[in-house]
């Protein structure tokens, strides 16, 4: 009887709140942050739930709350409580039978203000419970959004990710999550780099020196043409004179 | 050693290379399902046959050989649909695209005489119009207008709007050689409208309507016979109705009850009338067929009074009937069943119904083919003025068979092959002797003595086979060279030295399966699956290859109805085409997904898992052994399902009781983008090198995740500025999104290939209006996380993703990557272009590490400097001058030679060749000098022997000194 209120006390007195990370990928490079617009997107919170059962039937419970902030600089933070003793025991049992540890978040939109943020359905991901135990609850949770700010997927991995069967003796290692949280928006695929290529070609052209001006045919080949013409004239003249001589002879 | 014999010695030049390819290349051209067929009756000696098909093709064949003379391939889809094909003299008239165009072709050469654009409106009917025995015009009836065109130049003589076209459905046009053209329209279940137009100026001469409350469609239940008498059949009152079209004096239909003719319609059968108008300048013959049941026809005659009908002959059973005319004679052609394997075709005099003697033709029924569907008869007069004929039989499996008396099949065309849906290449079985040896090692050892006996017996068999081979060589050597036949038959099939000859198993949309020898291109077996829905989806799975002698190879075809999702399995032997005796499981529920596991049962067949709509799993084969294995492995069997209509991707894990549990879910909102294609990697793909050696001698390791899926989406917003194409790389086991990229200002159709550690996709850039290629490559970095084994569950770090995009100067229709036995050979992309060419594009050009600026390192690595435009070099075309019309898919298969990849391109045509992406590095050249090499070897050998001896003598001498 006494243990239940004590754990409750523990929970309420020392709530280890992990606020982690404000990582953001791409899309807004070069843009100013902290614009006036940002204030429109006040953060909101969605539950992060988890489930680990020996019989593998999902029963999701609250794990923590995700603080999401949409807008130009999307950010996310997580506040979560410690695992209760009962949970720790279950988790170890699940790990022993190679069960799964599942998490889920509701489908939400980070940007849509007018309509309902929340849509029906959840996004689910899993990790082997044993790897979570063996990594002493150090997990990496990644949220993926699409171009218009809808959450489309969630993933969880543990570091290290392997299950080597090492026994985790110390109960303290399984009390608090050591979570790294990131939110990833799609990257922009590159376009063909025509501008750069043309620039490079130009530079190369310049390096080679200015292209030679188009000379006229005569300007290019005068050295061949002149001797040829001269030769023809000479031979022609000789012919004529020869012919003349022959004629003369005939007369 | 080369496996084939070529006579070219200079392999250096590209042109020679192409010619070389031509020695083991085949192309077969097809046209599709026949809609209209006409024989060239213009001259007696002509042997041309004209076809219009559902693939929008107008083609001409040589009727003696079945060879394609010429073919015109029109646009795909309703724009190119051939509505009608009529033939007169040397002109073939065609209405195309739902009444959009009227075309006239020259039947001799296949050239276009003229083309006329018709007014808008859906096409109803067309006929030739003759004045004074010469055909000068063609009338085209549309929904709301009729137009008359000159036959010589296509110019429009007149066009008239039809009165009350919003209530009256005009369906037929008739001309019997008079100065009027009659248009027949119907107001269903109310009355019939007949309008007579003047040929001269299109003026309405007469217009009248006749009460016909029983009539719903002129097209399906009426024909014109005799001197312009409209003959209709009504299945409700079981009566024939006649009405003279021209005559004013007959205000209503004349009813003739079928009972009065002693005729009875089969229950639930819609009676059909068949008539014939041999010449457009003359009225139709007064005899006609009435079909009363599926195999019951009656030849009837309208008497001269125009009111009464006489039954000439009753044909029961008779599958198909047709009329044919030559000169002045018209005959009725009737196909009757003879026995299980053959049908009789007989000629009957049309005006008397008497059977003409010696006119029987036997049509052999193919048990693996479809039933006869239509007859096209080419009748001609013999010297003694009797009628002879040849007949073209179209069967339900789209095959055309041309037969002549007394039943000789002149040729057969398998037109189902114009629409190949999917295919596989299966290794041929070993020869008997090879198999015998294999079998010896395969059997279990049972003591020393039996083993020796077994060995001896198999060697005796080998000796026997060798002697037989020698005898055959000796025997054939005496024959002149040309007579030695090398025909491939199903019995002589065996694997060649380098496994270059394979069996191509092709599945066509009509439900006919083919086994084609890849070397000769000849069809070795065919099998028609009769009850396949037209919208069925096929998936062909090779469950057991030929490698497990004595177990026969086994293929399974999953046939799924697209609407209901209900599926059935057809299990067969891919070498012989025979249906397997193994009973496939009953599948009462719609099937969502099928997956082939690497698990094998005791008979070496891979296990196929079928997931139904309640996420229950059915295993096939489902023996005890398999189920036990599945239970053991259940926790490591994952699969994914994709519902593109909901944008939902989800992963499941198998439970021990073969139920499943959902373990991950990714949802792409359908308001933003829709999934258009998902592609995993090919399971039979080998990657030889784990990484790439860079210029500084460090290794960049590839991210080789066998479970990776490439998911391609297109935006729902089609505006060119906002449209995009999304590429998601998702791990199929964990559901983790490995990479997510968006190609802005892009739109489909997206073609992509996913292989090794790369994805190549092609899309349309809406801003620059051009086609672009993009390549994504994934690398783990310079260190491997776990070099021994890959597990999706234990790969916490995301790979590095490199991407580059290039401009491609042509649209493409399909794309595939080459595949070789061990994956050592460099890869090429095979790109099918709309022009029919197939481009073999080196993957080297699609490498995201191509540097912008050339450095020492990049030169060391042989990287091509980046250029935004991808070149198309003409020497990259692998099919040279043999274009493949409407390429739909390219199939690649490895051969026994590492350098060689077998390629089959299919679409309208089928094209088979081999490609050598890294040249033939494992094949000796043709001009390889064996004599020189061996003489040098021998010389060296003797030189060493002699020098050794000399050295010994010298040493001995020195020792004595």
PDB file of N, CA and C in Angstrom, chain A residues 2-17 80-86 88 171-172 174-176:
ATOM      1  N   UNK A   2       1.972   1.105   0.666  1.00  0.00           N
ATOM      2  CA  UNK A   2       2.790   2.297   0.818  1.00  0.00           C
ATOM      3  C   UNK A   2       3.547   2.640  -0.461  1.00  0.00           C
ATOM      4  N   UNK A   3       3.777   1.625  -1.255  1.00  0.00           N
ATOM      5  CA  UNK A   3       4.628   1.865  -2.417  1.00  0.00           C
ATOM      6  C   UNK A   3       3.940   2.718  -3.476  1.00  0.00           C
ATOM      7  N   UNK A   4       2.679   2.576  -3.575  1.00  0.00           N
ATOM      8  CA  UNK A   4       1.979   3.307  -4.628  1.00  0.00           C
ATOM      9  C   UNK A   4       2.046   4.821  -4.419  1.00  0.00           C
ATOM     10  N   UNK A   5       1.671   5.300  -3.183  1.00  0.00           N
ATOM     11  CA  UNK A   5       1.784   6.743  -3.002  1.00  0.00           C
ATOM     12  C   UNK A   5       3.220   7.251  -3.115  1.00  0.00           C
ATOM     13  N   UNK A   6       4.190   6.396  -2.724  1.00  0.00           N
ATOM     14  CA  UNK A   6       5.562   6.877  -2.786  1.00  0.00           C
ATOM     15  C   UNK A   6       5.990   7.130  -4.241  1.00  0.00           C
ATOM     16  N   UNK A   7       5.609   6.193  -5.082  1.00  0.00           N
ATOM     17  CA  UNK A   7       5.991   6.378  -6.487  1.00  0.00           C
ATOM     18  C   UNK A   7       5.267   7.582  -7.064  1.00  0.00           C
ATOM     19  N   UNK A   8       4.058   7.762  -6.623  1.00  0.00           N
ATOM     20  CA  UNK A   8       3.292   8.918  -7.066  1.00  0.00           C
ATOM     21  C   UNK A   8       4.001  10.203  -6.661  1.00  0.00           C
ATOM     22  N   UNK A   9       4.489  10.152  -5.394  1.00  0.00           N
ATOM     23  CA  UNK A   9       5.204  11.289  -4.848  1.00  0.00           C
ATOM     24  C   UNK A   9       6.435  11.594  -5.696  1.00  0.00           C
ATOM     25  N   UNK A  10       7.126  10.500  -5.987  1.00  0.00           N
ATOM     26  CA  UNK A  10       8.343  10.627  -6.791  1.00  0.00           C
ATOM     27  C   UNK A  10       8.048  11.332  -8.114  1.00  0.00           C
ATOM     28  N   UNK A  11       6.955  10.876  -8.692  1.00  0.00           N
ATOM     29  CA  UNK A  11       6.576  11.417  -9.985  1.00  0.00           C
ATOM     30  C   UNK A  11       6.295  12.901  -9.912  1.00  0.00           C
ATOM     31  N   UNK A  12       5.587  13.272  -8.844  1.00  0.00           N
ATOM     32  CA  UNK A  12       5.153  14.658  -8.788  1.00  0.00           C
ATOM     33  C   UNK A  12       6.274  15.587  -8.310  1.00  0.00           C
ATOM     34  N   UNK A  13       7.136  15.074  -7.465  1.00  0.00           N
ATOM     35  CA  UNK A  13       8.152  15.963  -6.910  1.00  0.00           C
ATOM     36  C   UNK A  13       9.301  16.195  -7.887  1.00  0.00           C
ATOM     37  N   UNK A  14       9.815  15.098  -8.429  1.00  0.00           N
ATOM     38  CA  UNK A  14      10.932  15.314  -9.357  1.00  0.00           C
ATOM     39  C   UNK A  14      10.542  14.916 -10.786  1.00  0.00           C
ATOM     40  N   UNK A  15       9.791  15.748 -11.394  1.00  0.00           N
ATOM     41  CA  UNK A  15       9.463  15.431 -12.777  1.00  0.00           C
ATOM     42  C   UNK A  15      10.647  15.770 -13.683  1.00  0.00           C
ATOM     43  N   UNK A  16      11.350  14.750 -14.100  1.00  0.00           N
ATOM     44  CA  UNK A  16      12.481  15.008 -14.990  1.00  0.00           C
ATOM     45  C   UNK A  16      11.927  15.344 -16.368  1.00  0.00           C
ATOM     46  N   UNK A  17      12.042  16.567 -16.663  1.00  0.00           N
ATOM     47  CA  UNK A  17      11.513  17.003 -17.953  1.00  0.00           C
ATOM     48  C   UNK A  17      12.664  17.139 -18.935  1.00  0.00           C
ATOM     49  N   UNK A  80       8.496  14.330 -20.722  1.00  0.00           N
ATOM     50  CA  UNK A  80       8.020  12.994 -20.372  1.00  0.00           C
ATOM     51  C   UNK A  80       8.430  12.635 -18.946  1.00  0.00           C
ATOM     52  N   UNK A  81       7.631  11.751 -18.414  1.00  0.00           N
ATOM     53  CA  UNK A  81       7.875  11.365 -17.034  1.00  0.00           C
ATOM     54  C   UNK A  81       8.666  10.067 -16.995  1.00  0.00           C
ATOM     55  N   UNK A  82       9.028   9.701 -15.791  1.00  0.00           N
ATOM     56  CA  UNK A  82       9.814   8.468 -15.660  1.00  0.00           C
ATOM     57  C   UNK A  82       8.927   7.239 -15.764  1.00  0.00           C
ATOM     58  N   UNK A  83       9.539   6.147 -15.994  1.00  0.00           N
ATOM     59  CA  UNK A  83       8.805   4.890 -16.000  1.00  0.00           C
ATOM     60  C   UNK A  83       8.536   4.454 -14.572  1.00  0.00           C
ATOM     61  N   UNK A  84       7.354   3.985 -14.375  1.00  0.00           N
ATOM     62  CA  UNK A  84       7.050   3.496 -13.041  1.00  0.00           C
ATOM     63  C   UNK A  84       7.703   2.130 -12.842  1.00  0.00           C
ATOM     64  N   UNK A  85       7.705   1.724 -11.604  1.00  0.00           N
ATOM     65  CA  UNK A  85       8.348   0.438 -11.305  1.00  0.00           C
ATOM     66  C   UNK A  85       7.656  -0.699 -12.030  1.00  0.00           C
ATOM     67  N   UNK A  86       6.345  -0.581 -12.075  1.00  0.00           N
ATOM     68  CA  UNK A  86       5.556  -1.613 -12.745  1.00  0.00           C
ATOM     69  C   UNK A  86       5.892  -1.671 -14.231  1.00  0.00           C
ATOM     70  N   UNK A  88       8.620  -0.682 -15.617  1.00  0.00           N
ATOM     71  CA  UNK A  88       9.975  -1.196 -15.808  1.00  0.00           C
ATOM     72  C   UNK A  88       9.976  -2.715 -15.812  1.00  0.00           C
ATOM     73  N   UNK A 171      18.271  -1.036 -11.892  1.00  0.00           N
ATOM     74  CA  UNK A 171      16.927  -0.548 -12.162  1.00  0.00           C
ATOM     75  C   UNK A 171      16.938   0.925 -12.525  1.00  0.00           C
ATOM     76  N   UNK A 172      17.917   1.648 -11.993  1.00  0.00           N
ATOM     77  CA  UNK A 172      17.957   3.094 -12.199  1.00  0.00           C
ATOM     78  C   UNK A 172      18.131   3.429 -13.682  1.00  0.00           C
ATOM     79  N   UNK A 174      16.706   2.195 -16.046  1.00  0.00           N
ATOM     80  CA  UNK A 174      15.457   2.126 -16.788  1.00  0.00           C
ATOM     81  C   UNK A 174      14.419   3.114 -16.275  1.00  0.00           C
ATOM     82  N   UNK A 175      14.857   4.094 -15.545  1.00  0.00           N
ATOM     83  CA  UNK A 175      13.872   5.013 -14.981  1.00  0.00           C
ATOM     84  C   UNK A 175      13.514   6.126 -15.956  1.00  0.00           C
ATOM     85  N   UNK A 176      14.527   6.757 -16.473  1.00  0.00           N
ATOM     86  CA  UNK A 176      14.255   7.940 -17.283  1.00  0.00           C
ATOM     87  C   UNK A 176      14.700   7.719 -18.714  1.00  0.00           C
TER      88      UNK A 176
END
